[in-house]
Coordinates of C-alpha atoms in Angstrom, one line a residue:
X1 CA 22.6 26.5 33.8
X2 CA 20.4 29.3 34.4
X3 CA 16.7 28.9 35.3
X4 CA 15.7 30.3 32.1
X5 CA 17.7 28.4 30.3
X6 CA 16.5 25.3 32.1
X7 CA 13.5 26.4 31.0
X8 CA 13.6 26.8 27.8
X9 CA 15.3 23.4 27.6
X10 CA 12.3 21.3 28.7
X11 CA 10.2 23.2 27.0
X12 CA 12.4 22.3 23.9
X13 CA 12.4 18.7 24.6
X14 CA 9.1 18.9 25.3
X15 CA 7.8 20.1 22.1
X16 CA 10.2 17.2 20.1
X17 CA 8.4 14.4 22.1
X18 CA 4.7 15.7 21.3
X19 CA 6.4 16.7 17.6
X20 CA 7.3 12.9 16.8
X21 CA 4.6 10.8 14.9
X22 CA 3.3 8.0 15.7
X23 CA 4.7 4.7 14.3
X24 CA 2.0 3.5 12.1
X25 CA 2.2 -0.4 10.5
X26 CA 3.9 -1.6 7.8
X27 CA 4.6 -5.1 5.9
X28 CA 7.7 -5.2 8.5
X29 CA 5.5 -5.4 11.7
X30 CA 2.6 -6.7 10.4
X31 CA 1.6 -10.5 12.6
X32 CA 1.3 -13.4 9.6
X33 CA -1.7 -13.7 8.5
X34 CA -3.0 -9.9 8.4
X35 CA -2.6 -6.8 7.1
X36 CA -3.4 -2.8 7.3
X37 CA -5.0 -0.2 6.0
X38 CA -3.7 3.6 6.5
X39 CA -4.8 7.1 5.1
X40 CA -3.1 10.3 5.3
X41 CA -4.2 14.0 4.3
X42 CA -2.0 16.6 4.9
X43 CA -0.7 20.4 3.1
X44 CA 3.3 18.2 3.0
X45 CA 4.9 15.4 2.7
X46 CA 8.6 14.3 2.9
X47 CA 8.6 12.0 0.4
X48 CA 6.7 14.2 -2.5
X49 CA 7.0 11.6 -5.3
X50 CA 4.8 9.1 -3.9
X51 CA 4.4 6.3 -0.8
X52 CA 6.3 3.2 -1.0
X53 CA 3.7 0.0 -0.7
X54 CA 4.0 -2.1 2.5
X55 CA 5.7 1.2 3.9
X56 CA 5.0 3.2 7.2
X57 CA 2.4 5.5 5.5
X58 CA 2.7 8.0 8.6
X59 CA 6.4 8.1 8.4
X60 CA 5.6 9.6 4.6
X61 CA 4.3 12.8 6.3
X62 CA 5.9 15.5 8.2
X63 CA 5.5 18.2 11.0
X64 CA 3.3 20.0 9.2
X65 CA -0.9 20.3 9.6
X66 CA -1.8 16.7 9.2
X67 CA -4.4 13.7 9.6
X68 CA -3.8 9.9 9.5
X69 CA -5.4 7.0 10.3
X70 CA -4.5 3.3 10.3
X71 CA -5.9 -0.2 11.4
X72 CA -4.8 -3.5 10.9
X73 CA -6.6 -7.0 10.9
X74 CA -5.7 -10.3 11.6
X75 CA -6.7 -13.5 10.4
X76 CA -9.3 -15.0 7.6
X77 CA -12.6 -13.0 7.5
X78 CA -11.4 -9.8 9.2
X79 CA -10.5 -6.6 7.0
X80 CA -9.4 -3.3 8.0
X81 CA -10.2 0.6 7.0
X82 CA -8.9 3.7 7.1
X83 CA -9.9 7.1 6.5
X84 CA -8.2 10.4 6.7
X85 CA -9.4 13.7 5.5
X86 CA -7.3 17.5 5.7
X87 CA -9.1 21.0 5.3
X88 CA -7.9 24.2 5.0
X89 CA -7.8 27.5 3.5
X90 CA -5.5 26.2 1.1
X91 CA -5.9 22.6 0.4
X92 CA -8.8 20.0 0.6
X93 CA -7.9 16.5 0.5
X94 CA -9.5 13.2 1.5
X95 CA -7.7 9.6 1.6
X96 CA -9.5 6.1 2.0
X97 CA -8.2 2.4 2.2
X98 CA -9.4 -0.8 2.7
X99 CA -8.0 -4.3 3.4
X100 CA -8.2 -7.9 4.3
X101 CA -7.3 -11.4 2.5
X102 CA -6.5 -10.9 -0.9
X103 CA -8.2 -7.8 -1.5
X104 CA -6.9 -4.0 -1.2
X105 CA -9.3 -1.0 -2.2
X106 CA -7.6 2.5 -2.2
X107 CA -8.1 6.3 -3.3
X108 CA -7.2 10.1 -2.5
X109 CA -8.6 13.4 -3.7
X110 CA -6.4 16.6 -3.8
X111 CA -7.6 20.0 -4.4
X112 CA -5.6 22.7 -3.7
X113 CA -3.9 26.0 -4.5
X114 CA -0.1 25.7 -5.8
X115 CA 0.5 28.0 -2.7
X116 CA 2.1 24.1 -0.6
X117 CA 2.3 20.8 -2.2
X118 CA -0.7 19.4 -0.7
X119 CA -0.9 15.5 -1.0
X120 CA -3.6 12.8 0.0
X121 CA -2.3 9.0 0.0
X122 CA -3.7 5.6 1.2
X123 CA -2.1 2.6 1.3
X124 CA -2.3 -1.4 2.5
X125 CA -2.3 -4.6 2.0
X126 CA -2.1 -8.5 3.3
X127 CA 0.4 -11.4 4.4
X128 CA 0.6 -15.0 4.9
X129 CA 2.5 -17.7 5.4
X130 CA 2.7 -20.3 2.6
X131 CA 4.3 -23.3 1.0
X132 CA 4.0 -24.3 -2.0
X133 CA 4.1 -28.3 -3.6
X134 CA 4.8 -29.7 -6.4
X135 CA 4.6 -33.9 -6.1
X136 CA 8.3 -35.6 -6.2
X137 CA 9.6 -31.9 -6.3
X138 CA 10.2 -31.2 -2.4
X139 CA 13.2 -29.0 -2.0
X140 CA 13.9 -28.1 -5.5
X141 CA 14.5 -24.2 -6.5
X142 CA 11.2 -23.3 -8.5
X143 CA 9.3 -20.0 -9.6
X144 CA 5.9 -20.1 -8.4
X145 CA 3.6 -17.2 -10.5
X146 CA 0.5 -15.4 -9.7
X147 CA -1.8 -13.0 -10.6
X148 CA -3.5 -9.5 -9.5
X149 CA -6.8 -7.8 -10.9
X150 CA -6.3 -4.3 -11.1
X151 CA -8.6 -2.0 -11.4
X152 CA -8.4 1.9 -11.1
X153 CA -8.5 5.2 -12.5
X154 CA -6.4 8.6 -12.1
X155 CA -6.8 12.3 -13.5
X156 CA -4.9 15.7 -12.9
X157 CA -6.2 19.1 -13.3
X158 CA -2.9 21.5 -13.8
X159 CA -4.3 25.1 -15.5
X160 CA -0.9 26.3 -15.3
X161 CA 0.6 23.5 -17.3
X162 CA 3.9 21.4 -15.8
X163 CA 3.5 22.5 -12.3
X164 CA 3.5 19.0 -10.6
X165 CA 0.0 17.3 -10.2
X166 CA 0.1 14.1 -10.0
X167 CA -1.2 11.0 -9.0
X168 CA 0.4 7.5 -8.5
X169 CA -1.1 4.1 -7.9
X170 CA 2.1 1.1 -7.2
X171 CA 1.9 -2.6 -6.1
X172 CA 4.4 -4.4 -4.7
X173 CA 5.0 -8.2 -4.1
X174 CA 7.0 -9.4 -0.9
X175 CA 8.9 -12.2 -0.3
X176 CA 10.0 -12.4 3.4
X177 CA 9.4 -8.9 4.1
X178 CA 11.6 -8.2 0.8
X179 CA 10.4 -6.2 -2.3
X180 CA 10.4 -9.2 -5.1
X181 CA 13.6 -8.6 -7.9
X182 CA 12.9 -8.0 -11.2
X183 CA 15.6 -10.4 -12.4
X184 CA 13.7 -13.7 -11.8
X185 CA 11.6 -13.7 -14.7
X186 CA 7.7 -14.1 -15.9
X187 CA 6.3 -11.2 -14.4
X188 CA 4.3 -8.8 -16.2
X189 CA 3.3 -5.3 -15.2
X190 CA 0.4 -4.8 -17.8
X191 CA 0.5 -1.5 -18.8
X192 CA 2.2 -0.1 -15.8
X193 CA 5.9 0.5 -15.2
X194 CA 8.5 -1.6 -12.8
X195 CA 10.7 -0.3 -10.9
X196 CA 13.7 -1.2 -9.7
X197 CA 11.8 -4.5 -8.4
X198 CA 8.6 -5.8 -9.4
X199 CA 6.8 -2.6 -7.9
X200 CA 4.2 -1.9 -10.6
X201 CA 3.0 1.5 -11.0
X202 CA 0.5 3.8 -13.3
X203 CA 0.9 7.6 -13.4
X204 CA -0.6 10.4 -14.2
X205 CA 0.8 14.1 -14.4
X206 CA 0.4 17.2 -16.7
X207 CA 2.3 15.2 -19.2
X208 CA -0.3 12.9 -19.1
X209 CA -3.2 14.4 -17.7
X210 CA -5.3 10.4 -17.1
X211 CA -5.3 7.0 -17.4
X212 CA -8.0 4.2 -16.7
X213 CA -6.9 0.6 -16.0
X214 CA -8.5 -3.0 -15.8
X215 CA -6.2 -5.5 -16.2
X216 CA -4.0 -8.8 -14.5
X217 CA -0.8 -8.3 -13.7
X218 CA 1.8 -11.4 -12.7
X219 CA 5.0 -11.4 -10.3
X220 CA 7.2 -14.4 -10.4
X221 CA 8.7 -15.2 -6.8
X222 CA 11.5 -17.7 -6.1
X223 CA 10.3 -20.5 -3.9
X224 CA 11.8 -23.5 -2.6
X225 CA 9.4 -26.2 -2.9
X226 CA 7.9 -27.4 0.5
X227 CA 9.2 -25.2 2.5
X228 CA 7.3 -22.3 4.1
X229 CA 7.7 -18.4 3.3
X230 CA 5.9 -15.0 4.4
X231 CA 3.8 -13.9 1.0
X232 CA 2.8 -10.6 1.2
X233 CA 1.3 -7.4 -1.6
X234 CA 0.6 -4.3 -0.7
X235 CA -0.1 -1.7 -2.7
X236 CA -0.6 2.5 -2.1
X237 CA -2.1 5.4 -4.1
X238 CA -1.3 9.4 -4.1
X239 CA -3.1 12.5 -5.4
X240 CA -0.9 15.5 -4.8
X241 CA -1.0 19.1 -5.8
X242 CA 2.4 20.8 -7.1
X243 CA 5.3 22.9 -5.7
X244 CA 3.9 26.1 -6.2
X245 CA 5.6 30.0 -5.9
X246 CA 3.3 30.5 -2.4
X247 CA 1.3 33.2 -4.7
X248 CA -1.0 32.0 -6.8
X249 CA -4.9 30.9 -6.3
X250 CA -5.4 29.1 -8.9
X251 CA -6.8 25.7 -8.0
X252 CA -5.0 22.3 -8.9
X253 CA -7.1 19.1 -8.7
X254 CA -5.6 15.7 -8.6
X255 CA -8.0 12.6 -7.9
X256 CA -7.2 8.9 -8.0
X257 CA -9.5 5.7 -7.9
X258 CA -8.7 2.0 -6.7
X259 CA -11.7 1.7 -4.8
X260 CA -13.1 -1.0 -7.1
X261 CA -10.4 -3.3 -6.8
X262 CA -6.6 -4.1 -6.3
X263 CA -7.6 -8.5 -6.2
X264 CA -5.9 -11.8 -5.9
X265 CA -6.4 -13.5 -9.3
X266 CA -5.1 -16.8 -8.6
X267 CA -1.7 -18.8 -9.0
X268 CA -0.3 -19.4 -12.7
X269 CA 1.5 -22.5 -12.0
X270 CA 5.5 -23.3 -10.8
X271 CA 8.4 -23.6 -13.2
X272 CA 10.9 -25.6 -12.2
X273 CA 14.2 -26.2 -14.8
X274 CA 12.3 -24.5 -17.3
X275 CA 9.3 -26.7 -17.1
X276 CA 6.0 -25.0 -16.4
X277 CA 4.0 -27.7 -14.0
X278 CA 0.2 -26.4 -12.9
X279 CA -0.6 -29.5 -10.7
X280 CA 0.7 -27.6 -7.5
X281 CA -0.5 -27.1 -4.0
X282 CA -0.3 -24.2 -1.8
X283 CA -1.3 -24.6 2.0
X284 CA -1.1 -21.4 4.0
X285 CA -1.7 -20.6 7.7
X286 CA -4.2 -18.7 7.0
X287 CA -5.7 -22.0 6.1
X288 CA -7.1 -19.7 2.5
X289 CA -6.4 -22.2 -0.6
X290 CA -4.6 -19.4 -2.8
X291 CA -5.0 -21.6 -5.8
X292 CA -8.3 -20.2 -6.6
X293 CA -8.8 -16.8 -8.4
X294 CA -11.2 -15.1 -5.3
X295 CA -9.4 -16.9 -2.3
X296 CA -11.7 -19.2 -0.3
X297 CA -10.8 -20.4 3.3
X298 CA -10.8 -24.2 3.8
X299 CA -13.8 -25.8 5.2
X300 CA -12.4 -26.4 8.4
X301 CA -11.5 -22.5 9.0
X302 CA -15.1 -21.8 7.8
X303 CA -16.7 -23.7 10.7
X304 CA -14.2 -21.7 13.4
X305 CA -15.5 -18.4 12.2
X306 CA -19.1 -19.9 12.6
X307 CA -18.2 -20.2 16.2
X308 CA -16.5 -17.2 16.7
X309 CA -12.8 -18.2 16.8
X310 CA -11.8 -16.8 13.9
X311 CA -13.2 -13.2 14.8
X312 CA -11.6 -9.8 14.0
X313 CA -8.5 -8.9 16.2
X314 CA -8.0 -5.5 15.5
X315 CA -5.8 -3.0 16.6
X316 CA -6.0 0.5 16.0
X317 CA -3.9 3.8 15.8
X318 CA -5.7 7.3 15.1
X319 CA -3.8 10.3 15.2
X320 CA -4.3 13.7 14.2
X321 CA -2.1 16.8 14.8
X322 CA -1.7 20.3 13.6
X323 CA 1.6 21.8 13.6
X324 CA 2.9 24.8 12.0

């Protein structure tokens, strides 16, 4: 191999290593109990239609100009936030998220000409380990129910009519790091739409140019009474601006708003053989008694954070880039 070529080589190799995004967090890597909060801004995105919840957000966006930011937090009284925001002389967006311990606060804000389908996302979410009782039940098959207050609103500005603004708002409910199925039944998505599992969504696109939402919501998870699972939601927003002809200077807005809340509402009750019981227990690591509609931390776990031991462990990943 020639010199030149040699050269060109490295250089090739060298340009895929400082091309390749950071891994960012995700319900998969996340240490039980915690979470994360990410935001990303950019003028593309591979997967245009809209992040999945509990997902690598940063894996969502490709080589082109971009900004992300993500932060996770571990333990009761901790939270994490993230904030991302992409300017050019096409496209203006910001992202924001927040979350800790039953609580997720997102939104993004997209404005843009349809010259590149500019998108703005946030997304995050929490985990813990619990276990849920039922007296004289241990080790029967139950369904154990609980609730979300949701919270949000979503517009699109589109003057040319059916040229893809959008924005999407979805929550998801894990069971062992796995999406919850939409066969075990009692869950109720409000006014939002389920997908293929008990991810509930709200969307708004030139079709359907808004919506505002304040409402519970339910998933129904299969448990095994007494014995211990990872419980996670997570839940992630999008504004985008559409595919556009690379011509036109019209501007498309798209703005969406979960910043008041995305909550833990508290447990229904468990059924078990078609008998609805609401005498149950749930213990957790996080030491957090789930049972109550804004989750409160066990006495004990309040007296460690006094003393410091239950302090924020945080660990944080920033990275920008901006490649044509």
């Amino acid at each position: 191999m020639s010199a030149l070529r040699r050269c060109a080589a490295c250089a090739l190799l060298l340009w895929a290593a400082t091309s390749a995004h950071a891994a960012g967090p995700s319900q998969a890597t996340i240490l039980t109990p915690g979470g994360f909060a990410s935001a990303c801004a950019s003028r593309h995105m591979v997967n245009f239609k809209a992040p999945v919840p509990g997902a690598d957000l940063q894996a969502e966006f490709d080589d082109f100009a971009y900004s992300c930011e993500s932060n996770t937090f571990s333990g009761v009284g901790s939270a994490a936030t993230a904030n991302a925001t992409f300017t050019n002389f096409q496209s203006d967006g910001v992202a924001k998220a927040y979350a800790g311990m039953g609580v997720i606060k997102l939104s993004a804000q997209e404005d843009a000409t349809n010259a590149f389908p500019a998108p703005a996302a946030a997304g995050g979410g929490w985990m813990d380990k619990v276990t849920v009782n039922l007296p004289g039940q241990a080790g029967k098959s139950a369904i154990w129910k609980f609730q979300l207050a949701v919270s949000g609103t979503g517009w699109v500005s589109d003057p040319l009519g059916g040229n893809g603004s959008a924005v999407r708002a979805s929550i998801t409910g894990f069971k062992n790091h796995a999406e919850l199925s939409r066969s075990t039944t009692g869950w109720n998505a409000g006014s939002g739409t389920a997908g293929i599992g008990q991810t509930f969504s709200w969307v708004a696109d030139a079709a359907n140019r808004s919506f505002a939402i304040d409402e519970l919501v339910t998933f129904a998870m299969p448990v095994t009474l007494g014995t211990q699972f990872d419980w996670g939601v997570y839940a992630s927003v999008l504004a985008r601006a559409p595919i556009g002809n690379g011509v036109s200077t019209h501007v498309f807005s798209s703005e969406i708003d979960f910043g008041h809340t995305i909550s833990y509402a508290g447990s229904l009750g468990v059924t078990v053989n078609g008998v609805l019981y609401e005498n149950e227990t749930l213990t957790s690591v996080s030491a957090i008694d789930w049972l109550n509609a804004t989750p409160v931390p066990e006495p004990g776990t309040w007296a460690l954070m006094l003393v410091g031991v239950g302090g924020v462990c945080r660990v944080a990943r920033r990275w920008q880039g901006d490649r044509h």
